[in-house]
PDB file of C-alpha atoms in Angstrom:
ATOM      1  CA  UNK A   1       0.000   0.000   0.000  1.00 45.00           C
ATOM      2  CA  UNK A   2       1.608   3.324  -1.029  1.00 46.00           C
ATOM      3  CA  UNK A   3       2.231   5.909   1.637  1.00 44.00           C
ATOM      4  CA  UNK A   4       0.256   9.155   1.401  1.00 42.00           C
ATOM      5  CA  UNK A   5       1.556  12.242  -0.378  1.00 40.00           C
ATOM      6  CA  UNK A   6       3.423  14.588   1.897  1.00 38.00           C
ATOM      7  CA  UNK A   7       3.546  18.349   1.959  1.00 34.00           C
ATOM      8  CA  UNK A   8       6.940  19.996   1.610  1.00 35.00           C
ATOM      9  CA  UNK A   9       8.040  23.396   2.830  1.00 32.00           C
ATOM     10  CA  UNK A  10      11.171  25.083   1.491  1.00 31.00           C
ATOM     11  CA  UNK A  11      12.029  28.523   2.919  1.00 33.00           C
ATOM     12  CA  UNK A  12       8.426  29.253   3.774  1.00 35.00           C
ATOM     13  CA  UNK A  13       6.928  28.002   0.479  1.00 35.00           C
ATOM     14  CA  UNK A  14       4.351  25.249   1.052  1.00 37.00           C
ATOM     15  CA  UNK A  15       3.541  22.705  -1.609  1.00 36.00           C
ATOM     16  CA  UNK A  16      -0.136  21.752  -1.352  1.00 38.00           C
ATOM     17  CA  UNK A  17      -0.810  18.015  -0.750  1.00 37.00           C
ATOM     18  CA  UNK A  18      -3.327  17.888  -3.600  1.00 39.00           C
ATOM     19  CA  UNK A  19      -1.289  19.911  -6.079  1.00 41.00           C
ATOM     20  CA  UNK A  20      -1.156  18.639  -9.640  1.00 40.00           C
ATOM     21  CA  UNK A  21       1.963  20.306 -11.032  1.00 39.00           C
ATOM     22  CA  UNK A  22       5.192  18.477 -11.723  1.00 34.00           C
ATOM     23  CA  UNK A  23       7.129  20.875  -9.521  1.00 33.00           C
ATOM     24  CA  UNK A  24       4.969  19.961  -6.522  1.00 33.00           C
ATOM     25  CA  UNK A  25       5.719  16.285  -7.178  1.00 31.00           C
ATOM     26  CA  UNK A  26       9.428  17.019  -7.252  1.00 31.00           C
ATOM     27  CA  UNK A  27       9.302  18.996  -4.009  1.00 31.00           C
ATOM     28  CA  UNK A  28       7.413  16.285  -2.183  1.00 33.00           C
ATOM     29  CA  UNK A  29       9.689  13.519  -3.381  1.00 35.00           C
ATOM     30  CA  UNK A  30      12.770  15.516  -2.510  1.00 36.00           C
ATOM     31  CA  UNK A  31      11.635  15.653   1.119  1.00 40.00           C
ATOM     32  CA  UNK A  32      10.060  12.182   1.341  1.00 41.00           C
ATOM     33  CA  UNK A  33      13.052   9.795   1.290  1.00 43.00           C
ATOM     34  CA  UNK A  34      11.136   6.986   3.035  1.00 43.00           C
ATOM     35  CA  UNK A  35       8.417   6.719   0.411  1.00 42.00           C
ATOM     36  CA  UNK A  36       9.300   3.719  -1.779  1.00 45.00           C
ATOM     37  CA  UNK A  37       6.423   4.003  -4.238  1.00 43.00           C
ATOM     38  CA  UNK A  38       4.107   6.948  -4.617  1.00 44.00           C
ATOM     39  CA  UNK A  39       1.158   7.100  -6.954  1.00 48.00           C
ATOM     40  CA  UNK A  40       0.893  10.183  -9.182  1.00 51.00           C
ATOM     41  CA  UNK A  41      -2.056  12.537  -8.857  1.00 53.00           C
ATOM     42  CA  UNK A  42      -5.166  11.563 -10.758  1.00 54.00           C
ATOM     43  CA  UNK A  43      -4.980  12.602 -14.411  1.00 54.00           C
ATOM     44  CA  UNK A  44      -1.206  12.261 -14.797  1.00 50.00           C
ATOM     45  CA  UNK A  45      -0.236  10.596 -18.076  1.00 53.00           C
ATOM     46  CA  UNK A  46       2.995   8.763 -18.951  1.00 51.00           C
ATOM     47  CA  UNK A  47       4.184  11.785 -20.919  1.00 51.00           C
ATOM     48  CA  UNK A  48       3.514  14.056 -17.947  1.00 50.00           C
ATOM     49  CA  UNK A  49       5.446  11.696 -15.666  1.00 48.00           C
ATOM     50  CA  UNK A  50       8.364  11.783 -18.083  1.00 48.00           C
ATOM     51  CA  UNK A  51       8.395  15.537 -17.921  1.00 48.00           C
ATOM     52  CA  UNK A  52       8.229  15.333 -14.117  1.00 44.00           C
ATOM     53  CA  UNK A  53      11.283  13.051 -14.066  1.00 43.00           C
ATOM     54  CA  UNK A  54      13.134  15.468 -16.354  1.00 41.00           C
ATOM     55  CA  UNK A  55      12.205  18.370 -14.092  1.00 39.00           C
ATOM     56  CA  UNK A  56      13.399  16.361 -11.119  1.00 41.00           C
ATOM     57  CA  UNK A  57      16.830  15.997 -12.678  1.00 42.00           C
ATOM     58  CA  UNK A  58      17.081  19.764 -13.123  1.00 43.00           C
ATOM     59  CA  UNK A  59      15.205  21.159 -10.123  1.00 43.00           C
ATOM     60  CA  UNK A  60      16.174  18.897  -7.238  1.00 42.00           C
ATOM     61  CA  UNK A  61      19.791  20.139  -6.990  1.00 44.00           C
ATOM     62  CA  UNK A  62      18.523  23.724  -7.090  1.00 42.00           C
ATOM     63  CA  UNK A  63      15.896  23.055  -4.425  1.00 40.00           C
ATOM     64  CA  UNK A  64      18.476  21.466  -2.135  1.00 40.00           C
ATOM     65  CA  UNK A  65      20.781  24.489  -2.521  1.00 43.00           C
ATOM     66  CA  UNK A  66      18.264  27.320  -2.103  1.00 45.00           C
ATOM     67  CA  UNK A  67      14.772  28.410  -3.005  1.00 45.00           C
ATOM     68  CA  UNK A  68      13.926  32.100  -3.220  1.00 50.00           C
ATOM     69  CA  UNK A  69      10.796  34.031  -3.978  1.00 55.00           C
ATOM     70  CA  UNK A  70      10.969  36.851  -6.534  1.00 53.00           C
ATOM     71  CA  UNK A  71      12.110  40.054  -4.864  1.00 56.00           C
ATOM     72  CA  UNK A  72      13.189  38.266  -1.676  1.00 64.00           C
ATOM     73  CA  UNK A  73      16.587  36.890  -2.721  1.00 74.00           C
ATOM     74  CA  UNK A  74      19.347  38.191  -0.417  1.00 81.00           C
ATOM     75  CA  UNK A  75      21.571  40.974  -1.708  1.00 91.00           C
ATOM     76  CA  UNK A  76      25.165  41.540  -0.697  1.00 95.00           C
ATOM     77  CA  UNK A  77      26.490  45.056  -0.105  1.00 97.00           C
ATOM     78  CA  UNK A  78      30.088  46.214  -0.163  1.00 96.00           C
ATOM     79  CA  UNK A  79      31.339  48.884   2.239  1.00 96.00           C
ATOM     80  CA  UNK A  80      30.001  52.315   1.190  1.00 96.00           C
ATOM     81  CA  UNK A  81      27.434  50.829  -1.179  1.00 97.00           C
ATOM     82  CA  UNK A  82      24.233  52.862  -1.256  1.00 96.00           C
ATOM     83  CA  UNK A  83      21.381  51.181   0.655  1.00 96.00           C
ATOM     84  CA  UNK A  84      18.032  52.557  -0.573  1.00 95.00           C
ATOM     85  CA  UNK A  85      15.338  53.328   1.980  1.00 96.00           C
ATOM     86  CA  UNK A  86      11.798  53.201   0.596  1.00 95.00           C
ATOM     87  CA  UNK A  87       8.664  54.652   2.177  1.00 95.00           C
ATOM     88  CA  UNK A  88       5.346  52.827   2.189  1.00 93.00           C
ATOM     89  CA  UNK A  89       1.774  53.644   3.139  1.00 93.00           C
ATOM     90  CA  UNK A  90       0.827  55.071   6.539  1.00 96.00           C
ATOM     91  CA  UNK A  91      -1.795  52.925   8.270  1.00 95.00           C
ATOM     92  CA  UNK A  92      -3.862  52.743  11.442  1.00 95.00           C
ATOM     93  CA  UNK A  93      -5.661  49.985  13.305  1.00 92.00           C
ATOM     94  CA  UNK A  94      -8.315  52.511  14.376  1.00 94.00           C
ATOM     95  CA  UNK A  95      -9.407  53.431  10.851  1.00 91.00           C
ATOM     96  CA  UNK A  96      -9.453  51.606   7.514  1.00 85.00           C
ATOM     97  CA  UNK A  97      -8.207  54.620   5.549  1.00 91.00           C
ATOM     98  CA  UNK A  98      -4.492  54.404   4.632  1.00 93.00           C
ATOM     99  CA  UNK A  99      -2.470  57.386   3.492  1.00 95.00           C
ATOM    100  CA  UNK A 100       0.217  57.349   0.855  1.00 94.00           C
ATOM    101  CA  UNK A 101       3.394  58.470   2.625  1.00 96.00           C
ATOM    102  CA  UNK A 102       3.645  61.734   0.706  1.00 95.00           C
ATOM    103  CA  UNK A 103      -0.008  62.574   1.328  1.00 95.00           C
ATOM    104  CA  UNK A 104       1.366  63.783   4.663  1.00 95.00           C
ATOM    105  CA  UNK A 105       3.717  66.789   4.709  1.00 94.00           C
ATOM    106  CA  UNK A 106       6.944  64.818   5.064  1.00 94.00           C
ATOM    107  CA  UNK A 107      10.246  65.615   3.352  1.00 93.00           C
ATOM    108  CA  UNK A 108       9.868  64.532  -0.262  1.00 93.00           C
ATOM    109  CA  UNK A 109      12.123  64.205  -3.312  1.00 93.00           C
ATOM    110  CA  UNK A 110      11.257  66.393  -6.259  1.00 91.00           C
ATOM    111  CA  UNK A 111      10.129  63.353  -8.208  1.00 90.00           C
ATOM    112  CA  UNK A 112       9.641  60.279  -5.989  1.00 88.00           C
ATOM    113  CA  UNK A 113      10.238  57.046  -7.895  1.00 89.00           C
ATOM    114  CA  UNK A 114       7.913  54.083  -7.537  1.00 83.00           C
ATOM    115  CA  UNK A 115       9.643  50.896  -6.436  1.00 78.00           C
ATOM    116  CA  UNK A 116       9.042  47.608  -8.218  1.00 71.00           C
ATOM    117  CA  UNK A 117       6.747  45.510  -6.040  1.00 65.00           C
ATOM    118  CA  UNK A 118       6.463  41.758  -5.693  1.00 64.00           C
ATOM    119  CA  UNK A 119       3.119  39.956  -5.787  1.00 64.00           C
ATOM    120  CA  UNK A 120       2.610  40.047  -2.021  1.00 65.00           C
ATOM    121  CA  UNK A 121       3.173  43.806  -1.878  1.00 65.00           C
ATOM    122  CA  UNK A 122       0.721  44.363  -4.723  1.00 64.00           C
ATOM    123  CA  UNK A 123      -1.945  42.268  -2.982  1.00 64.00           C
ATOM    124  CA  UNK A 124      -1.350  44.187   0.263  1.00 69.00           C
ATOM    125  CA  UNK A 125      -2.003  47.470  -1.537  1.00 72.00           C
ATOM    126  CA  UNK A 126       1.448  48.804  -0.741  1.00 81.00           C
ATOM    127  CA  UNK A 127       2.476  52.206  -2.116  1.00 84.00           C
ATOM    128  CA  UNK A 128       6.266  52.019  -2.100  1.00 90.00           C
ATOM    129  CA  UNK A 129       8.300  55.026  -3.236  1.00 93.00           C
ATOM    130  CA  UNK A 130      11.821  56.384  -2.964  1.00 94.00           C
ATOM    131  CA  UNK A 131      12.920  58.704  -0.174  1.00 95.00           C
ATOM    132  CA  UNK A 132      15.513  61.387   0.575  1.00 94.00           C
ATOM    133  CA  UNK A 133      17.368  59.209   3.081  1.00 95.00           C
ATOM    134  CA  UNK A 134      20.950  58.384   2.079  1.00 94.00           C
ATOM    135  CA  UNK A 135      22.498  55.341   3.738  1.00 95.00           C
ATOM    136  CA  UNK A 136      25.908  53.838   3.028  1.00 96.00           C
ATOM    137  CA  UNK A 137      26.701  50.279   4.038  1.00 96.00           C
ATOM    138  CA  UNK A 138      28.864  50.042   7.184  1.00 95.00           C
ATOM    139  CA  UNK A 139      29.351  53.827   7.331  1.00 95.00           C
ATOM    140  CA  UNK A 140      28.012  55.353  10.583  1.00 93.00           C
ATOM    141  CA  UNK A 141      26.432  58.783  10.329  1.00 91.00           C
ATOM    142  CA  UNK A 142      24.674  61.012  12.839  1.00 90.00           C
ATOM    143  CA  UNK A 143      22.764  64.285  13.157  1.00 92.00           C
ATOM    144  CA  UNK A 144      22.355  64.675   9.414  1.00 92.00           C
ATOM    145  CA  UNK A 145      19.572  67.083   8.426  1.00 93.00           C
ATOM    146  CA  UNK A 146      17.062  65.731   5.918  1.00 93.00           C
ATOM    147  CA  UNK A 147      15.066  68.925   5.326  1.00 92.00           C
ATOM    148  CA  UNK A 148      13.550  71.955   7.038  1.00 91.00           C
ATOM    149  CA  UNK A 149       9.801  72.493   6.764  1.00 89.00           C
ATOM    150  CA  UNK A 150       7.576  75.362   7.857  1.00 88.00           C
ATOM    151  CA  UNK A 151       4.156  73.809   8.511  1.00 90.00           C
ATOM    152  CA  UNK A 152       0.956  75.795   8.088  1.00 90.00           C
ATOM    153  CA  UNK A 153      -2.185  75.415  10.210  1.00 90.00           C
ATOM    154  CA  UNK A 154      -3.812  72.851   7.922  1.00 92.00           C
ATOM    155  CA  UNK A 155      -0.743  70.612   7.956  1.00 93.00           C
ATOM    156  CA  UNK A 156      -0.487  70.755  11.732  1.00 93.00           C
ATOM    157  CA  UNK A 157      -4.169  69.881  12.077  1.00 94.00           C
ATOM    158  CA  UNK A 158      -3.567  66.911   9.766  1.00 96.00           C
ATOM    159  CA  UNK A 159      -0.666  65.763  11.922  1.00 96.00           C
ATOM    160  CA  UNK A 160      -2.797  66.027  15.078  1.00 95.00           C
ATOM    161  CA  UNK A 161      -5.529  63.992  13.397  1.00 96.00           C
ATOM    162  CA  UNK A 162      -3.273  61.111  12.338  1.00 97.00           C
ATOM    163  CA  UNK A 163      -1.581  61.115  15.745  1.00 97.00           C
ATOM    164  CA  UNK A 164      -5.006  60.807  17.433  1.00 96.00           C
ATOM    165  CA  UNK A 165      -5.843  57.887  15.112  1.00 97.00           C
ATOM    166  CA  UNK A 166      -2.529  56.181  15.941  1.00 96.00           C
ATOM    167  CA  UNK A 167      -1.202  56.030  12.392  1.00 97.00           C
ATOM    168  CA  UNK A 168       2.105  54.253  11.899  1.00 97.00           C
ATOM    169  CA  UNK A 169       4.816  54.799   9.295  1.00 97.00           C
ATOM    170  CA  UNK A 170       6.134  51.849   7.299  1.00 96.00           C
ATOM    171  CA  UNK A 171       9.638  51.963   5.804  1.00 96.00           C
ATOM    172  CA  UNK A 172      11.459  49.285   3.825  1.00 94.00           C
ATOM    173  CA  UNK A 173      15.163  48.515   3.411  1.00 95.00           C
ATOM    174  CA  UNK A 174      16.299  45.578   1.259  1.00 93.00           C
ATOM    175  CA  UNK A 175      12.734  44.160   1.301  1.00 89.00           C
ATOM    176  CA  UNK A 176      12.721  44.201   5.118  1.00 92.00           C
ATOM    177  CA  UNK A 177      10.086  46.297   6.919  1.00 93.00           C
ATOM    178  CA  UNK A 178      11.346  48.633   9.610  1.00 96.00           C
ATOM    179  CA  UNK A 179      10.626  47.626  13.199  1.00 96.00           C
ATOM    180  CA  UNK A 180      10.443  49.550  16.459  1.00 96.00           C
ATOM    181  CA  UNK A 181      11.691  47.856  19.623  1.00 92.00           C
ATOM    182  CA  UNK A 182      10.178  48.505  23.037  1.00 87.00           C
ATOM    183  CA  UNK A 183      13.007  47.873  25.491  1.00 82.00           C
ATOM    184  CA  UNK A 184      10.848  48.331  28.580  1.00 80.00           C
ATOM    185  CA  UNK A 185       8.315  45.614  27.696  1.00 80.00           C
ATOM    186  CA  UNK A 186      10.626  43.600  25.398  1.00 83.00           C
ATOM    187  CA  UNK A 187       8.585  43.398  22.195  1.00 87.00           C
ATOM    188  CA  UNK A 188       8.918  44.567  18.587  1.00 92.00           C
ATOM    189  CA  UNK A 189       6.276  46.157  16.350  1.00 94.00           C
ATOM    190  CA  UNK A 190       6.287  46.885  12.640  1.00 94.00           C
ATOM    191  CA  UNK A 191       6.783  50.542  11.709  1.00 96.00           C
ATOM    192  CA  UNK A 192       6.734  53.481  14.107  1.00 97.00           C
ATOM    193  CA  UNK A 193       4.099  56.075  15.104  1.00 97.00           C
ATOM    194  CA  UNK A 194       3.748  59.448  13.401  1.00 97.00           C
ATOM    195  CA  UNK A 195       3.765  60.963  16.874  1.00 97.00           C
ATOM    196  CA  UNK A 196       2.204  60.660  20.307  1.00 95.00           C
ATOM    197  CA  UNK A 197      -0.189  62.383  22.697  1.00 93.00           C
ATOM    198  CA  UNK A 198       1.120  63.275  26.129  1.00 88.00           C
ATOM    199  CA  UNK A 199      -1.265  62.625  29.036  1.00 79.00           C
ATOM    200  CA  UNK A 200      -3.056  65.680  30.499  1.00 71.00           C
ATOM    201  CA  UNK A 201      -0.931  65.548  33.622  1.00 65.00           C
ATOM    202  CA  UNK A 202       2.169  66.175  31.505  1.00 69.00           C
ATOM    203  CA  UNK A 203       1.198  69.731  30.461  1.00 63.00           C
ATOM    204  CA  UNK A 204      -0.994  71.004  33.246  1.00 65.00           C
ATOM    205  CA  UNK A 205      -4.235  69.308  32.187  1.00 67.00           C
ATOM    206  CA  UNK A 206      -3.925  69.799  28.407  1.00 76.00           C
ATOM    207  CA  UNK A 207      -3.610  67.045  25.778  1.00 83.00           C
ATOM    208  CA  UNK A 208      -0.491  67.812  23.778  1.00 90.00           C
ATOM    209  CA  UNK A 209       0.400  66.332  20.370  1.00 93.00           C
ATOM    210  CA  UNK A 210       4.054  65.735  19.572  1.00 95.00           C
ATOM    211  CA  UNK A 211       5.640  64.748  16.275  1.00 96.00           C
ATOM    212  CA  UNK A 212       8.396  62.182  15.785  1.00 96.00           C
ATOM    213  CA  UNK A 213      10.637  64.279  13.561  1.00 95.00           C
ATOM    214  CA  UNK A 214      13.989  62.585  14.215  1.00 95.00           C
ATOM    215  CA  UNK A 215      14.901  58.927  13.667  1.00 95.00           C
ATOM    216  CA  UNK A 216      17.848  56.689  14.412  1.00 95.00           C
ATOM    217  CA  UNK A 217      18.169  53.989  11.755  1.00 96.00           C
ATOM    218  CA  UNK A 218      19.843  50.725  12.760  1.00 96.00           C
ATOM    219  CA  UNK A 219      20.799  48.182  10.089  1.00 96.00           C
ATOM    220  CA  UNK A 220      21.908  44.758  11.286  1.00 96.00           C
ATOM    221  CA  UNK A 221      23.974  42.722   8.852  1.00 96.00           C
ATOM    222  CA  UNK A 222      25.640  39.340   8.483  1.00 95.00           C
ATOM    223  CA  UNK A 223      28.989  38.484   6.917  1.00 96.00           C
ATOM    224  CA  UNK A 224      30.257  35.040   5.916  1.00 94.00           C
ATOM    225  CA  UNK A 225      33.274  35.214   3.620  1.00 92.00           C
ATOM    226  CA  UNK A 226      33.134  31.458   2.996  1.00 93.00           C
ATOM    227  CA  UNK A 227      29.653  31.705   1.471  1.00 92.00           C
ATOM    228  CA  UNK A 228      29.389  35.149  -0.157  1.00 93.00           C
ATOM    229  CA  UNK A 229      31.175  38.452  -0.581  1.00 93.00           C
ATOM    230  CA  UNK A 230      30.093  41.597   1.240  1.00 95.00           C
ATOM    231  CA  UNK A 231      27.431  41.960   3.930  1.00 96.00           C
ATOM    232  CA  UNK A 232      23.756  41.001   3.918  1.00 96.00           C
ATOM    233  CA  UNK A 233      21.150  42.983   5.828  1.00 96.00           C
ATOM    234  CA  UNK A 234      19.244  40.822   8.311  1.00 94.00           C
ATOM    235  CA  UNK A 235      17.526  43.461  10.475  1.00 94.00           C
ATOM    236  CA  UNK A 236      16.131  46.975  10.166  1.00 96.00           C
ATOM    237  CA  UNK A 237      15.218  48.875  13.338  1.00 96.00           C
ATOM    238  CA  UNK A 238      14.020  52.447  13.850  1.00 96.00           C
ATOM    239  CA  UNK A 239      14.296  54.516  17.035  1.00 96.00           C
ATOM    240  CA  UNK A 240      12.044  57.620  16.784  1.00 96.00           C
ATOM    241  CA  UNK A 241      12.628  60.891  18.638  1.00 96.00           C
ATOM    242  CA  UNK A 242      10.609  64.055  19.082  1.00 95.00           C
ATOM    243  CA  UNK A 243      13.029  66.987  19.202  1.00 95.00           C
ATOM    244  CA  UNK A 244      12.446  70.702  18.786  1.00 93.00           C
ATOM    245  CA  UNK A 245      15.796  71.170  17.079  1.00 93.00           C
ATOM    246  CA  UNK A 246      17.827  74.307  17.747  1.00 92.00           C
ATOM    247  CA  UNK A 247      20.711  75.965  15.912  1.00 92.00           C
ATOM    248  CA  UNK A 248      22.450  79.325  15.746  1.00 91.00           C
ATOM    249  CA  UNK A 249      19.719  81.583  14.325  1.00 88.00           C
ATOM    250  CA  UNK A 250      22.226  84.343  13.618  1.00 89.00           C
ATOM    251  CA  UNK A 251      23.743  82.230  10.859  1.00 88.00           C
ATOM    252  CA  UNK A 252      22.073  81.405   7.553  1.00 90.00           C
ATOM    253  CA  UNK A 253      20.506  77.947   7.672  1.00 90.00           C
ATOM    254  CA  UNK A 254      21.985  75.329   5.352  1.00 90.00           C
ATOM    255  CA  UNK A 255      20.942  71.672   5.364  1.00 88.00           C
ATOM    256  CA  UNK A 256      24.509  70.524   4.673  1.00 89.00           C
ATOM    257  CA  UNK A 257      26.592  72.795   6.903  1.00 90.00           C
ATOM    258  CA  UNK A 258      24.357  73.925   9.803  1.00 92.00           C
ATOM    259  CA  UNK A 259      25.278  72.340  13.145  1.00 91.00           C
ATOM    260  CA  UNK A 260      22.418  71.560  15.510  1.00 93.00           C
ATOM    261  CA  UNK A 261      22.832  72.284  19.194  1.00 93.00           C
ATOM    262  CA  UNK A 262      20.252  69.573  19.942  1.00 93.00           C
ATOM    263  CA  UNK A 263      22.108  66.855  18.015  1.00 93.00           C
ATOM    264  CA  UNK A 264      25.842  66.770  17.365  1.00 91.00           C
ATOM    265  CA  UNK A 265      28.939  64.700  18.135  1.00 88.00           C
ATOM    266  CA  UNK A 266      29.068  66.002  21.698  1.00 90.00           C
ATOM    267  CA  UNK A 267      25.311  65.884  22.284  1.00 91.00           C
ATOM    268  CA  UNK A 268      23.583  62.846  20.751  1.00 91.00           C
ATOM    269  CA  UNK A 269      19.838  62.861  20.070  1.00 92.00           C
ATOM    270  CA  UNK A 270      17.576  62.106  23.015  1.00 92.00           C
ATOM    271  CA  UNK A 271      13.916  62.316  23.951  1.00 92.00           C
ATOM    272  CA  UNK A 272      13.821  65.255  26.350  1.00 92.00           C
ATOM    273  CA  UNK A 273      10.282  65.918  27.715  1.00 89.00           C
ATOM    274  CA  UNK A 274      11.149  69.589  27.985  1.00 89.00           C
ATOM    275  CA  UNK A 275      12.025  69.841  24.279  1.00 92.00           C
ATOM    276  CA  UNK A 276       9.519  67.726  22.337  1.00 93.00           C
ATOM    277  CA  UNK A 277       8.367  68.909  18.882  1.00 94.00           C
ATOM    278  CA  UNK A 278       4.850  70.240  19.497  1.00 92.00           C
ATOM    279  CA  UNK A 279       2.023  70.232  16.949  1.00 93.00           C
ATOM    280  CA  UNK A 280      -0.402  72.408  18.919  1.00 87.00           C
ATOM    281  CA  UNK A 281      -2.368  75.522  17.914  1.00 69.00           C
ATOM    282  CA  UNK A 282      -0.270  77.834  20.079  1.00 52.00           C
ATOM    283  CA  UNK A 283       2.848  76.802  18.161  1.00 49.00           C
ATOM    284  CA  UNK A 284       1.475  77.164  14.640  1.00 44.00           C
ATOM    285  CA  UNK A 285       2.909  80.575  13.750  1.00 36.00           C
ATOM    286  CA  UNK A 286       6.327  80.243  12.099  1.00 38.00           C
ATOM    287  CA  UNK A 287       6.609  76.571  12.988  1.00 45.00           C
ATOM    288  CA  UNK A 288       9.971  75.177  11.809  1.00 50.00           C
ATOM    289  CA  UNK A 289      10.351  71.400  11.866  1.00 57.00           C
ATOM    290  CA  UNK A 290      13.648  69.746  11.106  1.00 55.00           C
ATOM    291  CA  UNK A 291      13.595  66.139   9.989  1.00 59.00           C
ATOM    292  CA  UNK A 292      16.333  63.602  10.382  1.00 57.00           C
TER     293      UNK A 292
END
């Protein structure tokens, strides 16, 4: 009596037990060494079995080596290689309405480029586009200004609205979504909030909205010179900060040369409750927001 067909899983790809394609047959046989005789699925002809055997000769060595989905194959980076950071939609669990990233008044390239998406991203309704962030592999950088924005009343109201609805920002590096780690409670969540609301006790009984306008990007990578050249990214973490950045106002502001007093080599970025970036009505006139 033949043993039943078995399901195989290679790098997260499941072959259905009742599948009728030759590839599925090959995958199951590759991972079913104890099956001496296995009947083909109903409807298989001798010619189809011959093709399956031919496929087995070609595909089995490949399957044993590696099996990658389109767009998910690992990429190796050399030192100082550019690592693109892409922005995705901004979503909330409190409302079903997602925003495209640049629907919100974030720093934006003159002509954002759409990223090529794999099937899963298309089905998820992702809206992936290029960003202004410049990252070089294995090159540390700090306190680099992305842009300076002067928000009007409508934009600040929009920020307060998405903060109230707990919208989260989704970034992607090397097909990995960015994650935010909570050290206090030891858990990780995908993306990071647009901002936060301080409890009434924090500001004398008033609810205050604060914007996360500064981020620390952490890329974790793996190197194995016996298997591949360069480094492969295996983790992407984001640490958000809310900082009302300061600089010498007597000097002309320049995104490339201006030194911030709130973030520099001697004074690293930190979340200081006395210097959060407010999004309230009282702060709307001449509101400058620096983004990192």
